[in-house]
Every structure is written in C-alpha cells, then in structure tokens.
Amino acid sequence: MSKTDSDPKLGVYKINEVYKKDLSIPNYQRPYKWRVENVRQLLDDLNHHCINQPNSTYRLGTLVIHKDKDKCDIVDGQQRLVTLALILHRLKDTSIDAFLKKDQFAHPFSQYNIYHNYQLIGRYLDMLDGGSRQRLLKFIDEQCEFVWIELTNQNEAFQFFDSQNARGKSLAPYDLLKAYHLRAIPSDHPNKLDYVMRWERAIDGKPSLDQVISKTLFCLRQWSKSRRADEFTVKQLSVFKGVTLDAPYPYLNAVRANLALYQEHQANPWRMVQPPPSPFQTTQPLIDGELFFMYIDHYVQMYHRLFDKDQGVLNGYFFNLWCIKDKKQISYLGAMDYDGSHRTGDGYLRILFYAMVLMYYDKFATHGLDVALSRIFNWVFRERLDKERIDWGTIEKIVAERDGLFDVLLHAIHPKQIANFIVMPLSKSNGKSVQLAEYLSVPKP
C-alpha cells in the first residue's frame, strides 16, 4: 500500500536535531505544569545514565507533532521538551534559545513553574563539578533522543495522542475548542490571557469543564436538534463552533440585540433593570472567539450556582412530603445520594436531570422552580424504578419522546407548561432503590 501525505512520518532524532526545528506550543495545550518532583526525577535519570552508561542511547520518550507548513506544533511532549530546554539553558547550551524565547509561556501557571523549576535545576547542577556538567551536556546532546511522530492533520494528531497516551491526563476535545476560539481573538486583546486562565481553572474546577461542556451543554445542544449526544469527541467539535458577530445573517440579529442590551447594562448598571440581562441561551447560535469564552463561563457559573453541594440553589428546594424516616426534609441535591446512586445508569439519569434543570433555570430563573423540580425529578428518576437496566440508550429514548417532558421544556414559553405536565405514576417499584421509591411515593414491589 502506498503512503499518502496524511500518513504519520516516523523518526528518531537526537536532541540537537529536535530543537533545530520550528517547535511551537499550540493554543490548545495546557500550561507548563511540571513540578519540582518531576524535574528532579528527570535530572536523576539523566545523571544516572550519564555516569553508568555514558555511551548508550537514552530514549526520552515520544513526541507527537502536528506539522503545519514549516511549523511543528507539539501535541504530546511539551512538558518534557520545556524541562529539557531549561536544563540545557542552565548547562550553557544556546541551541535551545530560540525555543525558550518564543512568546508561548505567558500563562502565569507556566511562568511560575518555569521559574521554580529553573531554580531547582540550578541548585542540582551546582552540586556537580565542572567536568561532570560538561559530560552531562555531552551525554544529552549526543546520546539522548526522541521518537518523532509527525502528522499533517490536526485531528489525526490529536486522536493519535489520545489513543496512545497512558501517562497522566490526555487532552480533551474542549482543549481543541479553546485553540479554535482563541484564534478568533486578536493577539493584543486585553482579556485574551484572562479567558485562558479562566478556562484552565475550570478544567479541574467545581464544576469541571467536562461536566459543563461534555455532559450538559453538548447534550442540550444535540438533543435540541433531535440528535444523539452519546459522547463529546473531536468529531463533534462543530457543535461548539459558530460564526463571526459581523456575519450578514438575519438570524444573528437577536443575538446582537441581546449582546447590545447586556453591554449597555455593564456600562450603565444604574440605568437598567435588575437583575442584569443575560446575552446567552443554552442552544443559541454561537459566536466565535470572545463570546464563546463568555458563553462557557456563563454556564460554568450557572451550574455552580444551581448544583454546588454547599450553596447551590437546589439546596433550598425540598420534596413536599413527610413520609421519610425521621421526618427530615430532603432537598433535591440531597436526594442525589439515594441508595444505588453509584451505578453507571443512575449517573446517566443525573446528567439528564441536571441538564433539564439548567435549561429550565436558563429560561425561567426561579419562577415556578419548586413545581418544575418536582416534575423533572419524577419524570427522570421514575425510569430507575421502572426499568431493570439503565444505559445511555435509555436516556436518548426518553429525551426523544414526542410530547415528553424534555420536548415540552425545550419549546416552553411559560413555567405553567411544565407545571401542567402530568408524570404518570408507577403502580409499584422494581426494588432498585428503597429511598428513591419513598421520594417518588411509589409502592414497594
């Protein structure tokens, strides 16, 4: 079979060959996060091999590269490449100066770790005599090498890395989304770095980007178009890609009008109605660049406002019943920990519940929320007491029901449309959860 331009280019390169290439850290990459313990381990490994096997090849790992014209974007290997460059710089090797001088370490996390790791490297190398440092430099230059895997298609490079990576956390699809939307923001935009920092904090925050993007917004945007939402992967990035704000399309007029009202409120809050208007809706057309980051941040904050275990809005809404043991009020958030809630299928039900509550709150705020929570909770979790097995197909099936509660909520223009929805009661429970049966007043089997 003949090779094509899209086939991976494989090679093994010495260190000095690697840094001669036009290496670049793309926007979708996370900041430089190696800590001193990671750096010390690499230094120990290099020094050990230099002393004990000075003439043997030492392989530092694999680099996955996306080749974009003459530029080599680092898809996998950033942490080790940056650390090795810091070591070489401290050993007075100038071949890595071009790589380190590039404007690609602006993130405070990167700067903090680079500073502290460079100090550690200095202290470590200062403990070696001049001859040992020279031998270590020679060993790194002449005996150390990387496996080089180069692809010309960005998605293929990302997928290759994701399938091969077994070390730590792989990149997620939303990392590529970050890159796509950062490209739409001018490099001199005063808030560009702030958007990156907010994004990085949200990756492992509460809620995480995975909860908000992959498990909530992705589902709502897909379901609103009668499409499945099995899993958010790089193949579905288009769900979160939009158009420019100045695109000459009439359907964007409503988006522009909402944004103008929001900006007016931000500039003159004392002249406008309270609470401040939101320029976003979950399923709206998206605008590339700055407004995308604002859209995601808006729903990160809303998710936290609703579902935070300590201060979430849902902590203040309780089941209207006193049949529970000890006569304690149970909030809707507290009810999430019912017996059996750890099962995979129950996790799918929670995804649906949270997504529907967020969509309701996005439309109607707290108007009629007490009744809406009762309807949504009953409609979603009755499935647990009715079916022996819950899988993702179960979720897709009930979401797709014509005139089901999700369908009603999607098209609702007034809270009473949700309040008037009748959830058919079950005649008996299947015994999958005693507590859930009590919450839903379903008779025992």
Short mmCIF file of C-alpha atoms in Angstrom, two decimals:
data_model
loop_
_atom_site.label_atom_id
_atom_site.label_comp_id
_atom_site.label_asym_id
_atom_site.label_seq_id
_atom_site.Cartn_x
_atom_site.Cartn_y
_atom_site.Cartn_z
CA MET A 1 0.00 0.00 0.00
CA SER A 2 1.43 3.38 -0.99
CA LYS A 3 1.91 6.10 1.61
CA THR A 4 -0.05 9.36 1.42
CA ASP A 5 0.73 12.85 2.70
CA SER A 6 -1.55 12.25 5.69
CA ASP A 7 0.32 9.15 6.86
CA PRO A 8 2.44 9.62 10.03
CA LYS A 9 6.09 10.44 9.48
CA LEU A 10 8.17 8.42 11.91
CA GLY A 11 11.74 9.06 13.00
CA VAL A 12 14.23 9.08 15.84
CA TYR A 13 16.02 12.38 16.41
CA LYS A 14 18.89 13.45 18.63
CA ILE A 15 18.21 16.36 20.97
CA ASN A 16 20.11 18.93 18.91
CA GLU A 17 18.09 17.91 15.84
CA VAL A 18 14.78 18.36 17.68
CA TYR A 19 15.44 21.92 18.86
CA LYS A 20 16.62 22.98 15.38
CA LYS A 21 13.03 22.53 14.16
CA ASP A 22 10.47 25.32 14.37
CA LEU A 23 8.79 23.98 17.50
CA SER A 24 5.63 25.68 18.70
CA ILE A 25 3.27 25.12 21.63
CA PRO A 26 -0.28 25.46 20.20
CA ASN A 27 -3.04 27.35 21.98
CA TYR A 28 -4.98 24.23 22.89
CA GLN A 29 -2.11 22.93 25.02
CA ARG A 30 -2.38 23.27 28.76
CA PRO A 31 0.23 25.38 30.58
CA TYR A 32 3.62 24.02 31.57
CA LYS A 33 2.74 22.16 34.79
CA TRP A 34 5.71 20.01 35.71
CA ARG A 35 6.57 20.42 39.38
CA VAL A 36 9.96 20.15 41.06
CA GLU A 37 9.50 16.43 41.79
CA ASN A 38 9.04 15.71 38.06
CA VAL A 39 12.11 17.77 37.19
CA ARG A 40 14.24 16.15 39.89
CA GLN A 41 13.30 12.70 38.59
CA LEU A 42 14.36 13.61 35.05
CA LEU A 43 17.65 15.07 36.31
CA ASP A 44 18.33 11.94 38.37
CA ASP A 45 17.60 9.69 35.38
CA LEU A 46 19.84 11.69 33.03
CA ASN A 47 22.71 11.88 35.52
CA HIS A 48 22.45 8.18 36.41
CA HIS A 49 22.68 7.10 32.75
CA CYS A 50 25.44 9.61 32.06
CA ILE A 51 27.56 8.11 34.85
CA ASN A 52 26.75 4.43 34.36
CA GLN A 53 26.08 4.14 30.60
CA PRO A 54 27.70 7.19 29.00
CA ASN A 55 27.98 5.64 25.53
CA SER A 56 24.50 4.09 25.39
CA THR A 57 21.48 5.69 23.79
CA TYR A 58 18.92 7.07 26.22
CA ARG A 59 15.43 7.49 24.80
CA LEU A 60 13.45 10.31 26.40
CA GLY A 61 10.06 9.29 25.04
CA THR A 62 7.80 10.11 22.10
CA LEU A 63 6.91 13.45 20.55
CA VAL A 64 3.63 13.73 18.64
CA ILE A 65 3.82 16.65 16.21
CA HIS A 66 1.26 18.35 14.03
CA LYS A 67 3.14 19.74 11.01
CA ASP A 68 1.53 22.97 9.83
CA LYS A 69 3.60 24.19 6.86
CA ASP A 70 7.06 24.71 8.39
CA LYS A 71 5.79 24.99 11.95
CA CYS A 72 5.87 21.94 14.24
CA ASP A 73 3.04 22.13 16.81
CA ILE A 74 3.77 19.98 19.86
CA VAL A 75 0.72 17.79 20.50
CA ASP A 76 2.39 15.48 23.02
CA GLY A 77 5.74 16.02 24.77
CA GLN A 78 5.51 19.68 25.79
CA GLN A 79 6.34 19.13 29.47
CA ARG A 80 9.49 17.14 28.82
CA LEU A 81 10.69 19.38 25.98
CA VAL A 82 10.36 22.54 28.06
CA THR A 83 12.09 20.95 31.05
CA LEU A 84 14.94 19.64 28.92
CA ALA A 85 15.34 23.09 27.36
CA LEU A 86 15.66 24.61 30.87
CA ILE A 87 18.34 22.04 31.74
CA LEU A 88 20.27 22.75 28.55
CA HIS A 89 20.00 26.50 29.11
CA ARG A 90 21.47 26.09 32.57
CA LEU A 91 24.28 24.00 31.03
CA LYS A 92 25.07 26.95 28.71
CA ASP A 93 23.76 25.27 25.56
CA THR A 94 22.49 28.08 23.30
CA SER A 95 20.82 25.80 20.74
CA ILE A 96 17.53 25.99 22.65
CA ASP A 97 17.42 29.80 22.96
CA ALA A 98 15.04 30.24 20.01
CA PHE A 99 12.56 27.79 21.57
CA LEU A 100 12.64 29.41 25.01
CA LYS A 101 12.44 32.97 23.70
CA LYS A 102 9.18 32.39 21.82
CA ASP A 103 6.13 34.17 23.22
CA GLN A 104 4.42 30.96 24.32
CA PHE A 105 4.84 30.96 28.08
CA ALA A 106 2.60 33.91 29.01
CA HIS A 107 0.31 31.89 31.26
CA PRO A 108 1.03 32.54 34.98
CA PHE A 109 1.00 28.78 35.70
CA SER A 110 3.73 28.29 33.10
CA GLN A 111 5.78 31.22 34.35
CA TYR A 112 5.54 30.10 37.98
CA ASN A 113 6.62 26.54 37.23
CA ILE A 114 9.39 27.60 34.82
CA TYR A 115 10.84 29.95 37.43
CA HIS A 116 10.81 27.44 40.29
CA ASN A 117 11.98 24.53 38.14
CA TYR A 118 14.84 26.60 36.76
CA GLN A 119 15.94 27.40 40.31
CA LEU A 120 15.87 23.69 41.20
CA ILE A 121 17.87 22.81 38.08
CA GLY A 122 20.46 25.41 39.03
CA ARG A 123 20.84 24.04 42.57
CA TYR A 124 21.07 20.48 41.26
CA LEU A 125 23.73 21.24 38.66
CA ASP A 126 25.71 23.43 41.05
CA MET A 127 26.33 20.30 43.14
CA LEU A 128 28.21 18.77 40.17
CA ASP A 129 31.79 19.77 39.36
CA GLY A 130 32.65 21.42 36.04
CA GLY A 131 33.73 18.17 34.41
CA SER A 132 30.52 16.37 35.40
CA ARG A 133 28.40 19.19 33.98
CA GLN A 134 30.28 19.05 30.68
CA ARG A 135 29.89 15.27 30.50
CA LEU A 136 26.16 15.60 31.22
CA LEU A 137 25.78 18.20 28.45
CA LYS A 138 27.64 15.96 26.01
CA PHE A 139 25.53 12.96 27.02
CA ILE A 140 22.27 14.86 26.46
CA ASP A 141 23.39 16.23 23.08
CA GLU A 142 24.89 13.03 21.71
CA GLN A 143 23.14 10.10 23.42
CA CYS A 144 19.62 11.30 24.21
CA GLU A 145 16.90 11.10 21.57
CA PHE A 146 13.17 11.30 21.00
CA VAL A 147 10.88 9.17 18.87
CA TRP A 148 9.28 11.65 16.44
CA ILE A 149 5.74 11.06 15.12
CA GLU A 150 4.62 13.75 12.71
CA LEU A 151 1.12 14.12 11.23
CA THR A 152 -0.20 16.80 8.92
CA ASN A 153 -3.84 16.57 10.03
CA GLN A 154 -4.53 18.19 13.41
CA ASN A 155 -7.47 15.94 14.33
CA GLU A 156 -5.48 12.83 13.44
CA ALA A 157 -2.56 14.05 15.57
CA PHE A 158 -4.90 14.65 18.49
CA GLN A 159 -6.59 11.25 18.07
CA PHE A 160 -3.23 9.51 17.80
CA PHE A 161 -2.05 11.13 21.01
CA ASP A 162 -5.31 10.35 22.79
CA SER A 163 -5.18 6.66 21.80
CA GLN A 164 -1.51 6.23 22.71
CA ASN A 165 -1.33 8.31 25.85
CA ALA A 166 -1.10 6.30 29.04
CA ARG A 167 0.69 8.91 31.14
CA GLY A 168 -1.48 11.25 33.13
CA LYS A 169 -4.39 13.13 31.63
CA SER A 170 -4.84 13.23 27.88
CA LEU A 171 -6.09 16.28 26.11
CA ALA A 172 -9.85 16.58 25.90
CA PRO A 173 -11.92 17.80 22.93
CA TYR A 174 -12.51 21.11 24.70
CA ASP A 175 -8.74 21.77 24.54
CA LEU A 176 -9.08 21.96 20.76
CA LEU A 177 -12.14 24.17 21.17
CA LYS A 178 -10.01 26.56 23.18
CA ALA A 179 -7.48 26.72 20.35
CA TYR A 180 -10.17 27.29 17.72
CA HIS A 181 -11.79 30.19 19.57
CA LEU A 182 -8.51 31.77 20.69
CA ARG A 183 -7.56 32.11 17.03
CA ALA A 184 -10.63 34.31 16.57
CA ILE A 185 -9.44 36.77 19.25
CA PRO A 186 -6.79 39.36 18.25
CA SER A 187 -3.41 38.68 19.84
CA ASP A 188 -3.40 42.12 21.50
CA HIS A 189 -6.90 41.75 23.03
CA PRO A 190 -6.63 42.86 26.69
CA ASN A 191 -8.76 39.96 28.00
CA LYS A 192 -7.23 37.12 25.99
CA LEU A 193 -4.99 35.83 28.78
CA ASP A 194 -7.83 36.16 31.28
CA TYR A 195 -10.01 33.86 29.15
CA VAL A 196 -7.21 31.28 29.04
CA MET A 197 -6.73 31.44 32.81
CA ARG A 198 -10.45 31.05 33.50
CA TRP A 199 -10.54 28.09 31.14
CA GLU A 200 -7.58 26.40 32.84
CA ARG A 201 -9.09 26.90 36.29
CA ALA A 202 -12.36 25.38 35.11
CA ILE A 203 -10.74 22.21 33.70
CA ASP A 204 -10.50 20.67 37.17
CA GLY A 205 -12.82 23.09 38.92
CA LYS A 206 -16.19 22.55 40.53
CA PRO A 207 -17.93 22.17 38.21
CA SER A 208 -15.36 20.95 35.71
CA LEU A 209 -15.38 21.79 32.02
CA ASP A 210 -16.22 18.15 31.37
CA GLN A 211 -19.40 18.46 33.46
CA VAL A 212 -20.48 21.73 31.85
CA ILE A 213 -19.43 21.20 28.23
CA SER A 214 -19.42 17.44 27.64
CA LYS A 215 -22.22 16.35 29.97
CA THR A 216 -24.56 19.34 29.89
CA LEU A 217 -24.24 21.87 27.06
CA PHE A 218 -23.25 19.27 24.46
CA CYS A 219 -26.28 17.15 25.40
CA LEU A 220 -28.70 20.07 25.35
CA ARG A 221 -27.42 21.39 22.01
CA GLN A 222 -27.63 17.94 20.41
CA TRP A 223 -31.00 17.00 21.87
CA SER A 224 -32.50 20.34 20.85
CA LYS A 225 -31.78 19.32 17.25
CA SER A 226 -33.10 15.76 17.72
CA ARG A 227 -29.56 14.37 17.56
CA ARG A 228 -27.92 11.84 19.83
CA ALA A 229 -25.46 13.00 22.48
CA ASP A 230 -23.61 9.76 23.24
CA GLU A 231 -20.14 11.24 23.75
CA PHE A 232 -18.43 14.53 23.04
CA THR A 233 -15.35 13.75 20.94
CA VAL A 234 -13.19 15.63 18.44
CA LYS A 235 -15.64 14.56 15.75
CA GLN A 236 -18.33 16.76 17.33
CA LEU A 237 -16.31 19.96 17.72
CA SER A 238 -18.61 21.67 15.22
CA VAL A 239 -21.36 21.64 17.87
CA PHE A 240 -19.43 24.47 19.57
CA LYS A 241 -18.19 26.31 16.51
CA GLY A 242 -20.06 29.34 15.29
CA VAL A 243 -19.73 32.40 13.08
CA THR A 244 -18.31 35.88 13.47
CA LEU A 245 -20.50 38.51 15.07
CA ASP A 246 -20.45 40.67 11.93
CA ALA A 247 -21.69 37.86 9.65
CA PRO A 248 -24.50 39.34 7.49
CA TYR A 249 -27.17 36.82 8.52
CA PRO A 250 -30.58 37.97 9.82
CA TYR A 251 -30.83 35.09 12.32
CA LEU A 252 -27.96 36.73 14.25
CA ASN A 253 -29.93 39.93 14.85
CA ALA A 254 -31.46 38.58 18.06
CA VAL A 255 -28.02 37.57 19.32
CA ARG A 256 -26.63 41.02 18.51
CA ALA A 257 -29.59 42.74 20.20
CA ASN A 258 -29.19 40.68 23.39
CA LEU A 259 -25.48 41.43 23.44
CA ALA A 260 -26.07 45.16 22.97
CA LEU A 261 -28.53 45.20 25.90
CA TYR A 262 -26.04 43.30 28.07
CA GLN A 263 -23.20 45.69 27.18
CA GLU A 264 -25.41 48.70 27.90
CA HIS A 265 -26.18 47.27 31.33
CA GLN A 266 -22.49 46.62 32.01
CA ALA A 267 -21.65 50.22 31.10
CA ASN A 268 -24.59 51.83 32.95
CA PRO A 269 -25.94 49.38 35.56
CA TRP A 270 -27.82 52.08 37.48
CA ARG A 271 -29.97 52.90 34.44
CA MET A 272 -31.03 49.37 33.64
CA VAL A 273 -33.44 46.82 35.09
CA GLN A 274 -32.31 44.31 37.69
CA PRO A 275 -31.18 41.57 37.59
CA PRO A 276 -28.76 42.15 34.70
CA PRO A 277 -29.84 40.57 31.42
CA SER A 278 -28.00 37.54 30.09
CA PRO A 279 -26.89 37.57 26.45
CA PHE A 280 -26.90 33.75 26.31
CA GLN A 281 -29.22 30.78 25.96
CA THR A 282 -28.02 27.17 26.05
CA THR A 283 -28.99 26.29 22.49
CA GLN A 284 -28.39 29.65 20.80
CA PRO A 285 -26.18 30.14 17.70
CA LEU A 286 -22.60 30.57 18.86
CA ILE A 287 -20.26 33.44 18.05
CA ASP A 288 -16.60 32.53 17.61
CA GLY A 289 -13.91 33.98 19.83
CA GLU A 290 -14.51 36.15 22.89
CA LEU A 291 -18.25 35.48 23.11
CA PHE A 292 -17.67 31.73 23.14
CA PHE A 293 -15.49 32.03 26.25
CA MET A 294 -18.11 34.29 27.84
CA TYR A 295 -20.81 31.73 26.95
CA ILE A 296 -18.91 28.88 28.61
CA ASP A 297 -18.03 30.96 31.67
CA HIS A 298 -21.69 31.97 32.00
CA TYR A 299 -22.79 28.34 32.23
CA VAL A 300 -19.91 27.30 34.48
CA GLN A 301 -21.15 29.93 36.93
CA MET A 302 -24.80 28.93 36.48
CA TYR A 303 -24.01 25.24 37.04
CA HIS A 304 -22.17 26.13 40.25
CA ARG A 305 -25.00 28.43 41.37
CA LEU A 306 -27.55 25.64 40.95
CA PHE A 307 -25.75 22.46 41.97
CA ASP A 308 -22.98 23.36 44.42
CA LYS A 309 -23.31 20.91 47.31
CA ASP A 310 -22.94 23.60 49.95
CA GLN A 311 -24.52 26.73 48.48
CA GLY A 312 -26.42 25.57 45.38
CA VAL A 313 -29.91 26.91 44.73
CA LEU A 314 -31.30 23.37 44.80
CA ASN A 315 -30.30 23.04 48.45
CA GLY A 316 -33.21 25.36 49.22
CA TYR A 317 -35.86 23.26 47.44
CA PHE A 318 -37.33 20.24 49.23
CA PHE A 319 -39.64 17.36 48.50
CA ASN A 320 -43.19 18.14 49.55
CA LEU A 321 -43.55 15.04 51.70
CA TRP A 322 -43.00 13.88 55.25
CA CYS A 323 -43.08 10.13 54.75
CA ILE A 324 -39.32 9.87 55.01
CA LYS A 325 -37.86 8.23 58.10
CA ASP A 326 -37.02 10.67 60.92
CA LYS A 327 -39.31 13.24 59.29
CA LYS A 328 -36.33 15.13 57.83
CA GLN A 329 -36.74 17.41 54.86
CA ILE A 330 -34.84 16.17 51.83
CA SER A 331 -33.50 18.68 49.31
CA TYR A 332 -33.27 17.82 45.65
CA LEU A 333 -29.48 17.88 45.85
CA GLY A 334 -29.52 15.68 48.96
CA ALA A 335 -31.74 13.22 47.13
CA MET A 336 -28.98 12.57 44.61
CA ASP A 337 -27.28 10.26 47.15
CA TYR A 338 -30.08 7.67 47.31
CA ASP A 339 -29.21 4.01 47.72
CA GLY A 340 -27.89 2.69 44.40
CA SER A 341 -26.99 6.15 43.07
CA HIS A 342 -23.39 4.97 42.43
CA ARG A 343 -24.45 2.80 39.48
CA THR A 344 -23.46 3.88 35.97
CA GLY A 345 -27.05 4.09 34.78
CA ASP A 346 -28.00 6.29 37.72
CA GLY A 347 -25.15 8.60 36.73
CA TYR A 348 -26.76 8.94 33.29
CA LEU A 349 -30.06 9.87 34.94
CA ARG A 350 -28.30 12.60 36.94
CA ILE A 351 -26.79 14.02 33.74
CA LEU A 352 -30.30 14.30 32.29
CA PHE A 353 -31.74 15.80 35.49
CA TYR A 354 -29.02 18.44 35.82
CA ALA A 355 -29.25 19.33 32.11
CA MET A 356 -33.02 19.80 32.25
CA VAL A 357 -32.90 21.85 35.47
CA LEU A 358 -30.22 24.10 33.97
CA MET A 359 -32.31 24.57 30.82
CA TYR A 360 -35.37 25.45 32.91
CA TYR A 361 -33.44 27.92 35.08
CA ASP A 362 -31.89 29.43 31.95
CA LYS A 363 -35.40 30.11 30.61
CA PHE A 364 -37.42 30.99 33.70
CA ALA A 365 -34.97 31.54 36.59
CA THR A 366 -36.73 30.66 39.87
CA HIS A 367 -40.27 31.32 38.58
CA GLY A 368 -42.19 28.12 39.29
CA LEU A 369 -38.94 26.28 40.04
CA ASP A 370 -40.37 24.35 43.01
CA VAL A 371 -43.03 22.70 40.87
CA ALA A 372 -40.67 22.27 37.91
CA LEU A 373 -38.13 20.41 40.09
CA SER A 374 -40.84 18.02 41.21
CA ARG A 375 -41.92 17.32 37.62
CA ILE A 376 -38.38 16.90 36.29
CA PHE A 377 -37.22 14.71 39.20
CA ASN A 378 -40.25 12.44 38.95
CA TRP A 379 -40.07 12.17 35.17
CA VAL A 380 -36.34 11.35 35.13
CA PHE A 381 -35.94 9.05 38.12
CA ARG A 382 -39.11 7.02 37.66
CA GLU A 383 -37.08 5.27 34.95
CA ARG A 384 -34.84 3.81 37.68
CA LEU A 385 -37.85 2.22 39.41
CA ASP A 386 -39.46 1.09 36.17
CA LYS A 387 -36.58 -0.47 34.22
CA GLU A 388 -34.20 -3.22 35.26
CA ARG A 389 -31.31 -1.68 33.38
CA ILE A 390 -30.45 1.92 32.55
CA ASP A 391 -27.93 2.65 29.80
CA TRP A 392 -27.29 5.70 27.65
CA GLY A 393 -29.77 4.41 25.10
CA THR A 394 -32.46 4.70 27.78
CA ILE A 395 -31.66 8.39 28.17
CA GLU A 396 -31.73 9.02 24.43
CA LYS A 397 -35.06 7.22 24.13
CA ILE A 398 -36.92 9.21 26.78
CA VAL A 399 -35.42 12.52 25.59
CA ALA A 400 -36.68 11.77 22.07
CA GLU A 401 -40.29 11.13 23.23
CA ARG A 402 -42.70 13.37 21.37
CA ASP A 403 -44.59 15.46 23.97
CA GLY A 404 -42.38 14.04 26.71
CA LEU A 405 -41.19 16.43 29.39
CA PHE A 406 -37.93 17.26 27.63
CA ASP A 407 -39.83 18.09 24.45
CA VAL A 408 -42.25 20.28 26.42
CA LEU A 409 -39.40 22.05 28.22
CA LEU A 410 -37.48 22.64 25.01
CA HIS A 411 -40.41 24.52 23.45
CA ALA A 412 -41.91 26.03 26.62
CA ILE A 413 -42.52 29.77 26.77
CA HIS A 414 -44.14 29.81 30.24
CA PRO A 415 -43.44 27.92 33.51
CA LYS A 416 -47.05 26.70 33.67
CA GLN A 417 -46.37 24.44 30.67
CA ILE A 418 -44.04 22.43 32.88
CA ALA A 419 -46.35 22.66 35.91
CA ASN A 420 -49.25 21.28 33.85
CA PHE A 421 -47.25 18.26 32.66
CA ILE A 422 -48.56 15.02 34.15
CA VAL A 423 -45.96 12.40 35.11
CA MET A 424 -47.64 9.02 35.01
CA PRO A 425 -47.27 7.28 38.40
CA LEU A 426 -45.87 3.78 38.71
CA SER A 427 -48.03 1.07 40.23
CA LYS A 428 -45.03 -0.46 42.02
CA SER A 429 -41.27 -0.19 42.30
CA ASN A 430 -38.84 -2.71 40.84
CA GLY A 431 -36.89 -2.58 44.09
CA LYS A 432 -33.78 -0.91 42.66
CA SER A 433 -33.82 1.85 45.30
CA VAL A 434 -35.83 1.98 48.51
CA GLN A 435 -35.09 5.67 49.10
CA LEU A 436 -36.00 6.68 45.55
CA ALA A 437 -39.29 4.83 45.87
CA GLU A 438 -40.01 6.85 49.02
CA TYR A 439 -39.14 10.15 47.32
CA LEU A 440 -41.44 9.33 44.41
CA SER A 441 -44.17 7.73 46.61
CA VAL A 442 -44.03 4.52 44.60
CA PRO A 443 -45.36 1.37 46.36
CA LYS A 444 -42.88 -1.38 47.20
CA PRO A 445 -42.73 -4.42 44.87
#
